[in-house]
mmCIF file of C-alpha atoms in Angstrom:
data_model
loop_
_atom_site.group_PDB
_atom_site.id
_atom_site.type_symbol
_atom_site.label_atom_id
_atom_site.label_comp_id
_atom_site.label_asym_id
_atom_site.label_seq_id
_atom_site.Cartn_x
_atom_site.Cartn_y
_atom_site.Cartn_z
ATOM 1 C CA UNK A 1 -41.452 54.474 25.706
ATOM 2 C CA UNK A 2 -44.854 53.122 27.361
ATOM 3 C CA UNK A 3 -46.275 49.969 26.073
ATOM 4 C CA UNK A 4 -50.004 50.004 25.061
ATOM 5 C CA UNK A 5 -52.711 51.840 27.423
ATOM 6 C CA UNK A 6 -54.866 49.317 28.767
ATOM 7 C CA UNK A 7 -57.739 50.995 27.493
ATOM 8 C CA UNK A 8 -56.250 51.235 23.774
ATOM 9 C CA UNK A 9 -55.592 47.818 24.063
ATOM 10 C CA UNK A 10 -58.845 46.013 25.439
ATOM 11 C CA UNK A 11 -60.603 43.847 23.524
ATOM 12 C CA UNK A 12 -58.132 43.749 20.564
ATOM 13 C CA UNK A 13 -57.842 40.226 19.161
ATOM 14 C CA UNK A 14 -55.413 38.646 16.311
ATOM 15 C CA UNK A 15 -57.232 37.659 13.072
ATOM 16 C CA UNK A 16 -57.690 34.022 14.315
ATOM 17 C CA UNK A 17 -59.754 35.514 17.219
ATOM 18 C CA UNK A 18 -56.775 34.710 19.491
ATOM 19 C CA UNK A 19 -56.026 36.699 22.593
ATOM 20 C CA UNK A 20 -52.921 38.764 22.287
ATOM 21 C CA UNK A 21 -49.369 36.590 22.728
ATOM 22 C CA UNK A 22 -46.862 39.711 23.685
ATOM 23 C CA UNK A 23 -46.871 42.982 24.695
ATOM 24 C CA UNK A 24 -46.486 45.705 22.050
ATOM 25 C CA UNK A 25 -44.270 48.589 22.594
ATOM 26 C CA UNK A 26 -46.057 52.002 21.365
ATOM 27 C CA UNK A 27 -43.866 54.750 20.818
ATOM 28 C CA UNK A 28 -44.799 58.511 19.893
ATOM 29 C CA UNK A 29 -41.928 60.359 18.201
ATOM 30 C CA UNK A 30 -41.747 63.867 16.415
ATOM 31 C CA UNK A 31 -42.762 63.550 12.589
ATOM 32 C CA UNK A 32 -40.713 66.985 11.732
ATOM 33 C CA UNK A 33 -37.456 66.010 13.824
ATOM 34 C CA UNK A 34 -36.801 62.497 14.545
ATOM 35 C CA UNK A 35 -33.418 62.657 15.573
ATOM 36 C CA UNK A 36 -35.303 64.557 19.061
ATOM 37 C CA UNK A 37 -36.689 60.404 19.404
ATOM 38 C CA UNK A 38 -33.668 58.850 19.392
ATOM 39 C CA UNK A 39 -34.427 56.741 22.501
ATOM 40 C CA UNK A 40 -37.171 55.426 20.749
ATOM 41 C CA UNK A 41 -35.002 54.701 17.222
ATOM 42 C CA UNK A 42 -32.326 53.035 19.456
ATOM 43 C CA UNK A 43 -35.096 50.631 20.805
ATOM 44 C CA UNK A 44 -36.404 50.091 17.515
ATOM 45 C CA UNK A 45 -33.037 48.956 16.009
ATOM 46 C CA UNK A 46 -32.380 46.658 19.270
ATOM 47 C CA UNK A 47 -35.178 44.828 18.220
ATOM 48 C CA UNK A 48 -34.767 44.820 14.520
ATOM 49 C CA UNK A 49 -31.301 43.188 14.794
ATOM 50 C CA UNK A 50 -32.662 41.110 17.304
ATOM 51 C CA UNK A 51 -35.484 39.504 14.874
ATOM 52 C CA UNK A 52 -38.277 41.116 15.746
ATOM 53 C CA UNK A 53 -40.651 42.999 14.095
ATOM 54 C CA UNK A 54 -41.241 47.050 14.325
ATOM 55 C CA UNK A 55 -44.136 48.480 12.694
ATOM 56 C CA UNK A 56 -43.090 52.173 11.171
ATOM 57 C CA UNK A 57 -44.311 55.334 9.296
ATOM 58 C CA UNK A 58 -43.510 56.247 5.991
ATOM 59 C CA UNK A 59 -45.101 58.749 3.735
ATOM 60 C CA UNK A 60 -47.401 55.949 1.638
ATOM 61 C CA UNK A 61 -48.811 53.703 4.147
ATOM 62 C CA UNK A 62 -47.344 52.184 7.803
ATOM 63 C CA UNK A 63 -44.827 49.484 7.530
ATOM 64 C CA UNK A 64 -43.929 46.702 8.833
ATOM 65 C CA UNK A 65 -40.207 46.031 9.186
ATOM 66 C CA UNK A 66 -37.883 43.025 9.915
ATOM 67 C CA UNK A 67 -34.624 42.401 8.894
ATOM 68 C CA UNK A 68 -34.534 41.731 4.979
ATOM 69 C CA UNK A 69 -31.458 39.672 5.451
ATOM 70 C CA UNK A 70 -32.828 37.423 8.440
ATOM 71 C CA UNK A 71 -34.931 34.553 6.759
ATOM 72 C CA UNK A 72 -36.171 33.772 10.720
ATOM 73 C CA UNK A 73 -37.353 37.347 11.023
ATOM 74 C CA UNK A 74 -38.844 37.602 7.553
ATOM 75 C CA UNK A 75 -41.123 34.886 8.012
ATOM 76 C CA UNK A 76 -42.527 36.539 11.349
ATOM 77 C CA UNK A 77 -43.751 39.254 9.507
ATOM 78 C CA UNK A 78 -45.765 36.563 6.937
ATOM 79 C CA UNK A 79 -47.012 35.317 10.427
ATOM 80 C CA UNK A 80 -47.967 38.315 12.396
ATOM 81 C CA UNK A 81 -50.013 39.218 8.933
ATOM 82 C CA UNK A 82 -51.530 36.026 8.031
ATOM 83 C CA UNK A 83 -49.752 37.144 4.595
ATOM 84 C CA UNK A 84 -49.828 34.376 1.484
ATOM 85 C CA UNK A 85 -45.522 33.006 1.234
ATOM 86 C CA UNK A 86 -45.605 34.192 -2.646
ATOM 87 C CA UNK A 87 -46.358 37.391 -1.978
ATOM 88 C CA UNK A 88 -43.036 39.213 -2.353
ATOM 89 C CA UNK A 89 -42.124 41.997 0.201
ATOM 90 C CA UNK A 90 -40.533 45.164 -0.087
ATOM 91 C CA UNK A 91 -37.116 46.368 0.765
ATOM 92 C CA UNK A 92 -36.363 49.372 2.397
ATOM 93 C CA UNK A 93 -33.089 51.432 2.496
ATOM 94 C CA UNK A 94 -31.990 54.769 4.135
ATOM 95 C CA UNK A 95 -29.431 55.985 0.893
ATOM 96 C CA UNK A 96 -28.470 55.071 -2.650
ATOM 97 C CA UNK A 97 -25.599 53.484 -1.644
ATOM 98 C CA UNK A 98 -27.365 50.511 0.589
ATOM 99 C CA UNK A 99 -29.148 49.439 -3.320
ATOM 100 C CA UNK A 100 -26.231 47.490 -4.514
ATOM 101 C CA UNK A 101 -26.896 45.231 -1.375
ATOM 102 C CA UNK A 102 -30.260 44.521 -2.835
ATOM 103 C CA UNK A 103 -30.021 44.989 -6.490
ATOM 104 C CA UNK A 104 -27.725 42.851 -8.680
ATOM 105 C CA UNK A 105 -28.322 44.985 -11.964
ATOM 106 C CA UNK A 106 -29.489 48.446 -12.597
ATOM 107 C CA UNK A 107 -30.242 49.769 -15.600
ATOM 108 C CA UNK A 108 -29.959 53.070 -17.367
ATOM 109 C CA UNK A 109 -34.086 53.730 -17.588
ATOM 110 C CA UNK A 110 -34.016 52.679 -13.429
ATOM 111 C CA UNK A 111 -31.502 54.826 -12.992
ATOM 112 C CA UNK A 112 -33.065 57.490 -14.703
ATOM 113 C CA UNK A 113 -36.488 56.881 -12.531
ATOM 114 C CA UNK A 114 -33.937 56.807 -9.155
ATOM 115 C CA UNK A 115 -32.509 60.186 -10.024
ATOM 116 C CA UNK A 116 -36.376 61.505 -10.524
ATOM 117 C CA UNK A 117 -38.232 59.669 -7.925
ATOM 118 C CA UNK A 118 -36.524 58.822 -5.017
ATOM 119 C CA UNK A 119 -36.468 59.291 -2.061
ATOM 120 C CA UNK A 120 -40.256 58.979 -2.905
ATOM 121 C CA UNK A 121 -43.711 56.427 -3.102
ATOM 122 C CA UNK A 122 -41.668 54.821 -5.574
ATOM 123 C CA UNK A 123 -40.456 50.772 -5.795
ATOM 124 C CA UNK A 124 -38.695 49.575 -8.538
ATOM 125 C CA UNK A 125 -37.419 45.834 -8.828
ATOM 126 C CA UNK A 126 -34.296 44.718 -9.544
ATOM 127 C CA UNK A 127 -32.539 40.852 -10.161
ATOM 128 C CA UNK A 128 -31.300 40.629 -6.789
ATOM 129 C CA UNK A 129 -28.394 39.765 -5.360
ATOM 130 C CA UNK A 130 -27.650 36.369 -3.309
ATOM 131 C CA UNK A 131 -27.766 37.878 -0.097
ATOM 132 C CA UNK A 132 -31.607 38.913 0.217
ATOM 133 C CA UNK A 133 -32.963 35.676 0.976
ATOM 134 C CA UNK A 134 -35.805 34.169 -1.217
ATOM 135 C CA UNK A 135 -38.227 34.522 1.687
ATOM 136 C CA UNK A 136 -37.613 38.191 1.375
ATOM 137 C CA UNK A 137 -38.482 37.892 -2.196
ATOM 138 C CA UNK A 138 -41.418 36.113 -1.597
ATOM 139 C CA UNK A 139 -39.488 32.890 -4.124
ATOM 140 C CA UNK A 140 -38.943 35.097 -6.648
ATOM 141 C CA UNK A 141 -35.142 35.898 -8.272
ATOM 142 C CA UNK A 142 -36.512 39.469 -8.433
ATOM 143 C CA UNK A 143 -36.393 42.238 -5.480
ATOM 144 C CA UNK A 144 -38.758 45.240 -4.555
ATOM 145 C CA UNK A 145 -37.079 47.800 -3.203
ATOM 146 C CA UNK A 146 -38.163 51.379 -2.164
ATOM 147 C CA UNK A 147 -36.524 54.609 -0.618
ATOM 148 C CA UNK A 148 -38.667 56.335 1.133
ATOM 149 C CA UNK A 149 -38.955 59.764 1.420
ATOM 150 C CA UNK A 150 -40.803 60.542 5.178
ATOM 151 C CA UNK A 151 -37.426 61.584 7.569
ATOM 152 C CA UNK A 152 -38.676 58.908 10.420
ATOM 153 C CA UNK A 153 -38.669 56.033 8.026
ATOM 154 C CA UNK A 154 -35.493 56.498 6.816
ATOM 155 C CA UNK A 155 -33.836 57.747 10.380
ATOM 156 C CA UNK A 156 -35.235 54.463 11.556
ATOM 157 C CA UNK A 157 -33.864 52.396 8.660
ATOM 158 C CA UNK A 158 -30.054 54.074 9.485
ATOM 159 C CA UNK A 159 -30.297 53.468 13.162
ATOM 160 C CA UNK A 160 -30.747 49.654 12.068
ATOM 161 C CA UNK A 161 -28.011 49.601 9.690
ATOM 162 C CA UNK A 162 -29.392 47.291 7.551
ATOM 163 C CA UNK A 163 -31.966 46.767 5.022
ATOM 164 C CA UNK A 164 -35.441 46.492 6.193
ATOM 165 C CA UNK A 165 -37.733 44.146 4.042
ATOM 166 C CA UNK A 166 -41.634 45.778 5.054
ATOM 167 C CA UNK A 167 -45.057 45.348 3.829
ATOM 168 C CA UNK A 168 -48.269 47.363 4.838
ATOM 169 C CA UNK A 169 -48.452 47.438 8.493
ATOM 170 C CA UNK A 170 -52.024 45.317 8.666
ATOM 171 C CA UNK A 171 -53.623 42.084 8.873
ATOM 172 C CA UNK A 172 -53.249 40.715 5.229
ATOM 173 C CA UNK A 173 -56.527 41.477 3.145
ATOM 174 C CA UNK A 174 -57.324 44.173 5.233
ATOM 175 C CA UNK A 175 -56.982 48.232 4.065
ATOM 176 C CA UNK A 176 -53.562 48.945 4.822
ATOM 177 C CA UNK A 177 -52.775 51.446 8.044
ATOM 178 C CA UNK A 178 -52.215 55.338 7.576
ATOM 179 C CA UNK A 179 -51.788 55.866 10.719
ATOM 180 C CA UNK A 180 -50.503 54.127 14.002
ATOM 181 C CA UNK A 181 -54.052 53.897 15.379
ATOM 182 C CA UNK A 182 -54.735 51.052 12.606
ATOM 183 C CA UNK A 183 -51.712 49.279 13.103
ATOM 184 C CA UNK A 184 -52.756 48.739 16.441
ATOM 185 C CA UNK A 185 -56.129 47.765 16.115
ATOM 186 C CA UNK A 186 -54.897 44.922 13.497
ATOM 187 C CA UNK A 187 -51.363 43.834 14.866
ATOM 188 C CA UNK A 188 -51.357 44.574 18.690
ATOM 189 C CA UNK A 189 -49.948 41.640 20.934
ATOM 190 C CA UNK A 190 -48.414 40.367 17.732
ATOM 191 C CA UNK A 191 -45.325 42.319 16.829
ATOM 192 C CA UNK A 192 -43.154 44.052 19.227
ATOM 193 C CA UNK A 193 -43.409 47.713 18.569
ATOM 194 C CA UNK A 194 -45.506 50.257 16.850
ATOM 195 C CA UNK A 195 -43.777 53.853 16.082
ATOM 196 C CA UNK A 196 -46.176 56.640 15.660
ATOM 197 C CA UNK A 197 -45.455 58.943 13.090
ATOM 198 C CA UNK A 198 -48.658 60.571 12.783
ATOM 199 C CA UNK A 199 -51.049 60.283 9.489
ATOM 200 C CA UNK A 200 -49.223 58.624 6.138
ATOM 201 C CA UNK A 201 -48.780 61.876 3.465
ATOM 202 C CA UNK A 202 -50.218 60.141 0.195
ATOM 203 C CA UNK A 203 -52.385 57.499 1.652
ATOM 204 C CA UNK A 204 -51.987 55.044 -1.108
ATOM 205 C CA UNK A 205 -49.202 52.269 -1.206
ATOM 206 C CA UNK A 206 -46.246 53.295 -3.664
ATOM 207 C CA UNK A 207 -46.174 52.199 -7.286
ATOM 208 C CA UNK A 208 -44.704 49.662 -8.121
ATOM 209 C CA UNK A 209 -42.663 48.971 -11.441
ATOM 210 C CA UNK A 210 -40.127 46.400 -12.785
ATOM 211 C CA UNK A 211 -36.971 47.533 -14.495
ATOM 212 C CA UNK A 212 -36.219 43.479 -15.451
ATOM 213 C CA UNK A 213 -36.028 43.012 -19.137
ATOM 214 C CA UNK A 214 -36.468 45.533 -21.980
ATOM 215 C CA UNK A 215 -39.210 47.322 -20.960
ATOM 216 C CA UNK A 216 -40.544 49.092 -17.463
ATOM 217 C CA UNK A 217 -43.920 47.803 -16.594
ATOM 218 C CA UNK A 218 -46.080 48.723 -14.157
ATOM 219 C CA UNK A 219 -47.082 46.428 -11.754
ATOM 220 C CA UNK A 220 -48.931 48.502 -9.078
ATOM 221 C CA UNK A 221 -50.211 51.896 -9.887
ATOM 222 C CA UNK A 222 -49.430 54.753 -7.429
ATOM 223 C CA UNK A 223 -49.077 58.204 -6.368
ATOM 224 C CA UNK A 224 -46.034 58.446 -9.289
ATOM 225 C CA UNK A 225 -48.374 58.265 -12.076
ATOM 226 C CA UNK A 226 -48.119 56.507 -15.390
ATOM 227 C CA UNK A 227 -47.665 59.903 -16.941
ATOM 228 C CA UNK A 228 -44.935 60.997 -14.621
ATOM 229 C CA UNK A 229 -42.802 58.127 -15.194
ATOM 230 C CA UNK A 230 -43.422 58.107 -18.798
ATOM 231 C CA UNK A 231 -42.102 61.706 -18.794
ATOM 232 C CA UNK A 232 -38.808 60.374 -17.632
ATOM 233 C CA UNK A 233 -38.437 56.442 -19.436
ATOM 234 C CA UNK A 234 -40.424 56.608 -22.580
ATOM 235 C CA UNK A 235 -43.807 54.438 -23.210
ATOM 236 C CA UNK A 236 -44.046 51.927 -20.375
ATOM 237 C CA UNK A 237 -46.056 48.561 -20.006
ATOM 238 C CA UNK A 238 -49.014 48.550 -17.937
ATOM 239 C CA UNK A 239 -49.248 44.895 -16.705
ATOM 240 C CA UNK A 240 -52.512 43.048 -17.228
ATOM 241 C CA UNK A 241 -53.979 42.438 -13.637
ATOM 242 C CA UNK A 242 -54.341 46.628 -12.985
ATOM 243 C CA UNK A 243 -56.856 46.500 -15.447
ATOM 244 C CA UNK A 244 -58.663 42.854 -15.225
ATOM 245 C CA UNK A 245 -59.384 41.049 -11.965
ATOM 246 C CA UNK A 246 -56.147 38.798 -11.764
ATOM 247 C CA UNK A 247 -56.285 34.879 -12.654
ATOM 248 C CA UNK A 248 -56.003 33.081 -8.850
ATOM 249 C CA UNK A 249 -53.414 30.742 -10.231
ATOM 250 C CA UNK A 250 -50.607 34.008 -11.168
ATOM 251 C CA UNK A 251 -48.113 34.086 -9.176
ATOM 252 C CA UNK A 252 -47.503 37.469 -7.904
ATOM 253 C CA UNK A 253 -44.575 39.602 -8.989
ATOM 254 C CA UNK A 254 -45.433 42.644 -6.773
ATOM 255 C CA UNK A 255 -47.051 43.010 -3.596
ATOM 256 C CA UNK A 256 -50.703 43.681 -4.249
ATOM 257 C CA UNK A 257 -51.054 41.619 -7.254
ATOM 258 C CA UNK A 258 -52.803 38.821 -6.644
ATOM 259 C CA UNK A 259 -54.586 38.735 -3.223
ATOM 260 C CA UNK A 260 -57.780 40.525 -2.045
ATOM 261 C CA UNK A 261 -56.836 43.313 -0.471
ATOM 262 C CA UNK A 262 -57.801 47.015 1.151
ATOM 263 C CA UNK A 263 -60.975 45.033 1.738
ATOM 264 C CA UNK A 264 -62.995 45.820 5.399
ATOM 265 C CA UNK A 265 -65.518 43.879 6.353
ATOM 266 C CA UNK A 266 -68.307 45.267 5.132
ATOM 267 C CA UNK A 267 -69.528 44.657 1.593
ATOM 268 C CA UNK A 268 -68.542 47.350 -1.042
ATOM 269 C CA UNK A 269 -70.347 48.356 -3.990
ATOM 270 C CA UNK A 270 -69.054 50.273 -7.080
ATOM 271 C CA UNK A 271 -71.137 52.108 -9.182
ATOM 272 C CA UNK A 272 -70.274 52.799 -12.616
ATOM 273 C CA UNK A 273 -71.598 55.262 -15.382
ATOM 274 C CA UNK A 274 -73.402 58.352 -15.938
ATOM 275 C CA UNK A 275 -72.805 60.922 -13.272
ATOM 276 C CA UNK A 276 -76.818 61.804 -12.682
ATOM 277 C CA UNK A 277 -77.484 57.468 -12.944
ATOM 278 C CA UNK A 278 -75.249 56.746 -10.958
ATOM 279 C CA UNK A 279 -75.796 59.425 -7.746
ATOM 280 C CA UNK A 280 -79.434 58.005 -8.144
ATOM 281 C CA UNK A 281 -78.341 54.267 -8.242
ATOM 282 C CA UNK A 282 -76.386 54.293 -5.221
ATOM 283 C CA UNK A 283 -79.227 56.227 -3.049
ATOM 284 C CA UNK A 284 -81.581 53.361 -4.106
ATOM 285 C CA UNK A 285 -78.877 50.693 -3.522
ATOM 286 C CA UNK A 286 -78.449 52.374 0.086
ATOM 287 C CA UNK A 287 -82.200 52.317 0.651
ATOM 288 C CA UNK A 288 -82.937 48.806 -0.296
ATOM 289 C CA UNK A 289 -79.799 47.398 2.329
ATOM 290 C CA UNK A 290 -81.291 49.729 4.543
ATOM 291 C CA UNK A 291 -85.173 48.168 4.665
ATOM 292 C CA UNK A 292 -83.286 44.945 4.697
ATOM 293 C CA UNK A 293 -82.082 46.023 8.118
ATOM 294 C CA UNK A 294 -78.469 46.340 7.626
ATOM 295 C CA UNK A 295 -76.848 49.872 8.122
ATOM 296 C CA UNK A 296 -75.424 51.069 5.022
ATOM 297 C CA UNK A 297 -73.078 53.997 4.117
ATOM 298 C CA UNK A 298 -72.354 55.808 1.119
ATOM 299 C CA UNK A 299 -68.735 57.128 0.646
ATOM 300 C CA UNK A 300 -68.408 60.162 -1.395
ATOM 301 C CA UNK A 301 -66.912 63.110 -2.640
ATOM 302 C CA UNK A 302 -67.487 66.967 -1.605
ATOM 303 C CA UNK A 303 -68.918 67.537 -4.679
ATOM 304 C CA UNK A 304 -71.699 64.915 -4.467
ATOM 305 C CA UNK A 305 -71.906 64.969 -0.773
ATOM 306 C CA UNK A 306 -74.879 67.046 -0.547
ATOM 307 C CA UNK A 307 -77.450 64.577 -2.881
ATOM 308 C CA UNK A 308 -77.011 61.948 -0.202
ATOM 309 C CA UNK A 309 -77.433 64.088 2.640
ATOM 310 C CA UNK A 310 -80.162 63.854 5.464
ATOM 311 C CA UNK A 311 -81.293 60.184 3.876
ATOM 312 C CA UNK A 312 -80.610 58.194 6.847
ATOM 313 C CA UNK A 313 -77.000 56.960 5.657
ATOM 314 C CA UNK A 314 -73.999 57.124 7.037
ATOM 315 C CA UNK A 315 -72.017 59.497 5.021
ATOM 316 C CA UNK A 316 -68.096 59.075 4.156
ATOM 317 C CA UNK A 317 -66.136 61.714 2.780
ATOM 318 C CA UNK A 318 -63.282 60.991 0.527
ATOM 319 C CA UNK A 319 -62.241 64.256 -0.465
ATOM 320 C CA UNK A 320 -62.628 66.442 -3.530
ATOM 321 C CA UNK A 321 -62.703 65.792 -7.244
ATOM 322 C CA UNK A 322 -61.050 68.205 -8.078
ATOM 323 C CA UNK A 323 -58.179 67.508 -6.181
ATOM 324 C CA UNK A 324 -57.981 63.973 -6.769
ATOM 325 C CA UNK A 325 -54.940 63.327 -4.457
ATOM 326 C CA UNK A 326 -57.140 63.923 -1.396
ATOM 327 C CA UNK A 327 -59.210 60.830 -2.947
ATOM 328 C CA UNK A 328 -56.454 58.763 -3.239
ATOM 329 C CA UNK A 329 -55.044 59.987 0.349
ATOM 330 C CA UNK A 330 -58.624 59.245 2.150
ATOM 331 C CA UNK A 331 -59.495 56.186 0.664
ATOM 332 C CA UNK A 332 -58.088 53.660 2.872
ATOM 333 C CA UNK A 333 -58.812 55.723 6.031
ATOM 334 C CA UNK A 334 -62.488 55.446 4.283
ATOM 335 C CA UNK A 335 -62.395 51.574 3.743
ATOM 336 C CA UNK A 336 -61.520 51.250 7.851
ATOM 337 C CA UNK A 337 -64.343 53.506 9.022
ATOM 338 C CA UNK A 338 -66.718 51.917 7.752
ATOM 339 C CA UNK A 339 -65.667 49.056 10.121
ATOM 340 C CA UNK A 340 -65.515 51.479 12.975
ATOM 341 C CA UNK A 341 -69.359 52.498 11.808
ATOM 342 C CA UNK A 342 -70.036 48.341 11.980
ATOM 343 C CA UNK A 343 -71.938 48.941 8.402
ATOM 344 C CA UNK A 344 -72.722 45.799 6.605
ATOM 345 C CA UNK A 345 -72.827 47.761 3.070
ATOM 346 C CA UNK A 346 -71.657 51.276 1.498
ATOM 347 C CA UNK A 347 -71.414 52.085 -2.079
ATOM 348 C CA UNK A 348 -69.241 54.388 -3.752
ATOM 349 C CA UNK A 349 -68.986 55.330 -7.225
ATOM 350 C CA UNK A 350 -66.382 54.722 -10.222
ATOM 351 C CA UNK A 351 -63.293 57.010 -11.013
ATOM 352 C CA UNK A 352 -61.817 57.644 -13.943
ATOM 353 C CA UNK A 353 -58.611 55.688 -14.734
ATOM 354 C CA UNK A 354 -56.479 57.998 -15.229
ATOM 355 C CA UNK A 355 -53.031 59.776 -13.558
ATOM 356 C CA UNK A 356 -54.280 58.788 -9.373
ATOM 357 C CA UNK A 357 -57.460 57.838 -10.673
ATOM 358 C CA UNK A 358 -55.786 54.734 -11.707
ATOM 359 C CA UNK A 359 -54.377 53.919 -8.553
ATOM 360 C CA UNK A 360 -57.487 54.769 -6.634
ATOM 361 C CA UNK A 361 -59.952 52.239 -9.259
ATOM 362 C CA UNK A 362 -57.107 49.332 -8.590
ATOM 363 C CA UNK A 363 -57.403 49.312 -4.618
ATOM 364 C CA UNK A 364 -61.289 49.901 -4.823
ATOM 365 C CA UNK A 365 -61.654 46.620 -7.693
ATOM 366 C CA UNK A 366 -59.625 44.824 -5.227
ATOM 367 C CA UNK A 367 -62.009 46.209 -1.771
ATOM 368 C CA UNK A 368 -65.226 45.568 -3.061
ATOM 369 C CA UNK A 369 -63.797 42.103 -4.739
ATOM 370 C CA UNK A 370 -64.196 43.526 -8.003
ATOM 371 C CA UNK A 371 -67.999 43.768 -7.687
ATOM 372 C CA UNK A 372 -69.126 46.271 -10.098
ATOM 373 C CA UNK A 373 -72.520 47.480 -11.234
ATOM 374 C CA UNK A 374 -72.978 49.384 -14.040
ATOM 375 C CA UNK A 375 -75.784 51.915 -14.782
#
């Protein structure tokens, strides 16, 4: 275990524009076998029970872990973020047993989606139990809780031996991390360690539903689809702010629900409507921003990749329409290079809403602020 190369480290400043306050541990480890890091586990869970903060992979999107029974530790992690207090976090357990110390009541449809989702990008809420403190829940009587599927997450949640409440491993507002290298560049010299588990699997945070009440609704759309978990529960609720820019005042019952986030700095454009119209629409968009001096960037598919070629803009590709799971599993990656690129504008077009396609349309609405044009 090395801390941070000097080099890797340089420059990097918190979000306030602070210089960095402590040294961050960052640890390599072997994605197929992490048992053969167990050094680097035991150091993890020294710090964990210690109340600090450990920033780790799983197979959505990097975490960001503290003890989920440790009110002191919890609110670290809504400081090392700049994170909103209302915004609930997410609990993360190891096995199906550690639930009951999270969830108070389980119903028959969540146990139905627990025998077909998890381990998986999967977080169902629960009324939880007295013991998860209401900073965990973000105020809310309700819990998130997820069981992850990627081996390293989970070997580092047992090594702890206790729950570990974890949001997106990022500055809040900001795409979330798929890989170590981002958790760096937003949280280094703010939380004590980052484990490196190599590039996230899906690339998009998990969905999200609640099991409270009579119904399952879907709070945050995912990798598990609308149509895969109808397939197992029946017709489910799709709440409201998935599909309508969400009213400031809500109060968030999910992470992701409220805030801007997946946002970089640059300005992002969506482009909405006829295939042809829209290919067109962006190119002039692009060229307009560009004779305005800024440098722009278009993000697009393999499909459409070569109408935008050799036009003097920086070209993003998010993977192919036909698959659209490398879409969803490139899209934040996407969102953070163009930061790296230092482009003041790119413009991408709209995706159907529908399985992924939903989940993809809900973090781009939230990057580009929900600033659509249609054509």
């Amino acid at each position: 275990m090395t801390p941070v190369p000097a080099e890797a480290a340089k420059n990097i400043k918190n979000a306030a524009g602070l210089t960095n306050k402590m040294e961050t541990l960052f640890c390599s480890i072997g994605k197929d076998n992490p048992k053969a890091s167990n050094d680097v586990f035991k150091k993890a869970a020294e710090i964990i029970k210690g109340g600090g903060l450990v920033a780790f992979p799983t197979e959505t999107v990097y975490g960001l872990g503290a003890n989920a029974l440790d009110r002191t530790a919890v609110k670290k992690i809504y400081e090392a973020k700049g994170r909103p207090s209302d915004n609930p976090l997410i609990v993360h357990i190891s096995s199906l047993p550690e639930l009951k110390t999270a969830a108070k009541e389980i119903s028959p449809k969540a146990e139905k989606l627990i025998d077909a989702f998890w381990p998986g990008p999967l977080t169902i809420i629960f009324k939880k139990n007295d013991i998860i403190p209401f900073e965990t829940s973000g105020g809310l009587d309700t819990i998130a809780v997820r069981f992850p599927e990627n081996p390293a997450a989970r070997y580092f949640i047992r090594s702890c031996g206790l729950p570990i409440a974890a949001p997106s491993a990022n500055t809040s507002g900001r795409p979330s991390p798929t890989s170590a290298k981002h958790v760096l560049s937003d949280l280094n010299g703010k939380i004590d360690m980052i484990i490196d588990g190599g590039s996230a699997k899906f690339g998009l945070e998990s969905t999200i539903v609640s099991t409270v009440g009579d119904e399952i609704t879907l709070l945050r759309p995912g990798s598990v689809t609308t149509g895969m978990l109808e397939s197992v529960v029946g017709k489910i609720k799709i709440d409201k702010t998935i599909l309508v820019k969400p009213d400031e005042n809500l109060r968030p019952l999910a992470p992701g629900m409220k805030y801007k986030h997946y946002s970089p700095l640059c300005n992002i454009t969506i482009v909405k409507g006829d295939r042809d119209k829209v290919i067109k629409a962006m190119a002039e968009l692009a060229e307009r921003a560009g004779e305005k001096g800024e440098k722009t960037g278009i993000i697009t598919t393999a499909e459409d990749r070569a109408f935008f070629e050799n036009r003097g803009f920086e070209l993003l590709s998010l993977g192919r329409e036909t698959s659209p799971e490398t879409i969803g599993a490139g899209l934040l990656r996407v969102l953070r290079t163009c930061d790296d690129l230092h482009l003041s504008s790119a413009f991408i077009k709209a995706f159907p809403e529908e399985g992924i396609g939903l989940a993809i349309m809900n973090r781009l609405k939230k990057a580009a602020g929900y600033n659509i044009i249609e054509v």
